[in-house]
Amino acid sequence: QVQLVESGGGLVQVGGSLRLSCVASGLTFRSYDMGWFRQAAGKEREFVAGISWGGGRRSYLDSVKGRFTISRDNPKSTVYLQMNSLRPEDTAVYYCAAARSMGEVTTTASDFRSWGQGTQVTVSS
């Protein structure tokens, strides 16, 4: 049974930083691309960042480029999202997700078959 468990969310002031972690179990982690999505209240879930199985390819939502960095540690079956220069519009529940590696890093939610329960990130102004 695949499990993805996120942690690291919380309340932070504008301009602050947080690092989200997602530990995976029940899957061969190095065979999966990993992604972070977010869903703000009243809005649809959106892709934030993705990383290929080996870490060589990454993709980002335009509004987080230069502020967020996705990385992974395959021996630890963990994917991270370092978030700097946080803005109020970054407030959302953040989810990690796993997709079978397909070459390019997918940004499509339906390609991700396993999801975590989410962690709340709140940026106060």
Tab-separated table of C-alpha atoms in Angstrom:
chain	number	residue	atom	x	y	z
A	1	GLN	CA	0.000	0.000	0.000
A	2	VAL	CA	1.466	3.302	-1.092
A	3	GLN	CA	1.674	6.013	1.541
A	4	LEU	CA	2.866	9.575	1.130
A	5	VAL	CA	3.166	11.586	4.323
A	6	GLU	CA	3.804	15.326	4.179
A	7	SER	CA	5.145	17.483	6.959
A	8	GLY	CA	6.631	20.920	7.473
A	9	GLY	CA	3.642	23.147	6.899
A	10	GLY	CA	2.680	25.944	9.226
A	11	LEU	CA	2.135	29.651	9.688
A	12	VAL	CA	4.805	32.023	8.393
A	13	GLN	CA	5.018	35.734	7.729
A	14	VAL	CA	5.376	37.271	4.300
A	15	GLY	CA	8.927	36.832	3.065
A	16	GLY	CA	9.556	33.849	5.291
A	17	SER	CA	10.570	30.312	4.427
A	18	LEU	CA	9.318	26.792	4.974
A	19	ARG	CA	10.570	23.404	3.891
A	20	LEU	CA	8.012	20.720	3.186
A	21	SER	CA	8.944	17.052	3.299
A	22	CYS	CA	7.142	14.026	1.937
A	23	VAL	CA	8.165	10.516	2.904
A	24	ALA	CA	7.028	7.715	0.639
A	25	SER	CA	6.513	4.043	1.438
A	26	GLY	CA	5.055	1.068	-0.348
A	27	LEU	CA	6.577	1.935	-3.725
A	28	THR	CA	9.929	1.780	-5.471
A	29	PHE	CA	10.639	5.448	-4.947
A	30	ARG	CA	13.373	5.749	-7.576
A	31	SER	CA	10.897	4.604	-10.246
A	32	TYR	CA	8.582	7.547	-9.688
A	33	ASP	CA	8.552	11.171	-10.610
A	34	MET	CA	7.357	13.259	-7.691
A	35	GLY	CA	5.299	16.402	-7.605
A	36	TRP	CA	3.932	19.038	-5.280
A	37	PHE	CA	0.481	20.474	-5.822
A	38	ARG	CA	-1.502	22.993	-3.829
A	39	GLN	CA	-5.112	23.900	-3.352
A	40	ALA	CA	-6.231	27.198	-1.927
A	41	ALA	CA	-9.680	27.652	-0.441
A	42	GLY	CA	-12.272	27.907	-3.183
A	43	LYS	CA	-9.776	27.199	-5.953
A	44	GLU	CA	-8.779	24.203	-8.003
A	45	ARG	CA	-5.709	22.157	-7.245
A	46	GLU	CA	-2.677	23.373	-9.171
A	47	PHE	CA	0.738	21.985	-9.982
A	48	VAL	CA	3.563	23.667	-8.093
A	49	ALA	CA	6.723	21.677	-8.802
A	50	GLY	CA	7.838	18.306	-10.101
A	51	ILE	CA	11.059	16.319	-10.211
A	52	SER	CA	12.079	13.327	-12.266
A	53	TRP	CA	13.021	9.992	-10.716
A	54	GLY	CA	16.735	10.775	-10.723
A	55	GLY	CA	16.416	14.477	-9.953
A	56	GLY	CA	17.806	15.576	-13.299
A	57	ARG	CA	14.634	17.241	-14.568
A	58	ARG	CA	12.491	19.719	-12.677
A	59	SER	CA	9.448	21.744	-13.533
A	60	TYR	CA	7.860	24.688	-11.738
A	61	LEU	CA	4.740	26.809	-11.761
A	62	ASP	CA	5.764	30.177	-13.186
A	63	SER	CA	4.764	32.097	-10.063
A	64	VAL	CA	7.112	30.078	-7.836
A	65	LYS	CA	10.172	29.997	-10.099
A	66	GLY	CA	13.170	31.443	-8.304
A	67	ARG	CA	11.445	31.111	-4.909
A	68	PHE	CA	10.691	27.384	-4.572
A	69	THR	CA	13.075	24.462	-5.060
A	70	ILE	CA	12.083	20.823	-5.321
A	71	SER	CA	14.605	18.137	-4.476
A	72	ARG	CA	14.641	14.462	-3.558
A	73	ASP	CA	16.686	11.968	-1.593
A	74	ASN	CA	16.092	8.543	-3.092
A	75	PRO	CA	17.783	6.484	-0.340
A	76	LYS	CA	15.439	8.200	2.132
A	77	SER	CA	12.393	7.958	-0.171
A	78	THR	CA	11.779	11.625	0.506
A	79	VAL	CA	10.942	14.615	-1.643
A	80	TYR	CA	11.299	18.187	-0.430
A	81	LEU	CA	9.924	21.567	-1.334
A	82	GLN	CA	11.977	24.504	-0.115
A	83	MET	CA	9.814	27.611	-0.182
A	84	ASN	CA	11.426	31.032	0.179
A	85	SER	CA	10.091	34.575	-0.115
A	86	LEU	CA	6.612	33.352	0.692
A	87	ARG	CA	3.633	35.459	-0.306
A	88	PRO	CA	0.023	35.497	0.937
A	89	GLU	CA	-1.051	33.948	-2.380
A	90	ASP	CA	1.056	30.884	-1.531
A	91	THR	CA	-1.422	30.063	1.246
A	92	ALA	CA	-2.901	26.644	0.489
A	93	VAL	CA	-2.918	22.995	1.400
A	94	TYR	CA	0.141	21.434	-0.198
A	95	TYR	CA	0.081	17.840	-1.430
A	96	CYS	CA	2.837	15.596	-2.635
A	97	ALA	CA	2.102	13.051	-5.316
A	98	ALA	CA	3.811	10.224	-7.176
A	99	ALA	CA	3.670	9.402	-10.888
A	100	ARG	CA	5.300	6.596	-12.817
A	101	SER	CA	8.269	8.062	-14.639
A	102	MET	CA	7.340	8.989	-18.199
A	103	GLY	CA	10.427	10.801	-19.468
A	104	GLU	CA	9.358	14.394	-19.099
A	105	VAL	CA	8.105	15.586	-15.720
A	106	THR	CA	4.329	15.688	-15.962
A	107	THR	CA	2.376	18.623	-14.557
A	108	THR	CA	-1.034	16.946	-14.977
A	109	ALA	CA	-2.732	15.929	-11.753
A	110	SER	CA	-4.422	12.903	-13.317
A	111	ASP	CA	-1.005	11.395	-14.127
A	112	PHE	CA	-0.229	11.203	-10.416
A	113	ARG	CA	-1.710	8.037	-8.969
A	114	SER	CA	-0.764	8.387	-5.317
A	115	TRP	CA	-1.329	11.388	-3.092
A	116	GLY	CA	-0.525	12.458	0.430
A	117	GLN	CA	-3.042	13.864	2.879
A	118	GLY	CA	-1.776	17.418	2.568
A	119	THR	CA	-0.153	19.958	4.846
A	120	GLN	CA	-1.428	23.481	5.426
A	121	VAL	CA	0.770	26.455	4.594
A	122	THR	CA	-0.468	29.854	5.713
A	123	VAL	CA	1.377	33.057	4.874
A	124	SER	CA	0.299	36.055	6.907
A	125	SER	CA	0.748	39.645	5.787
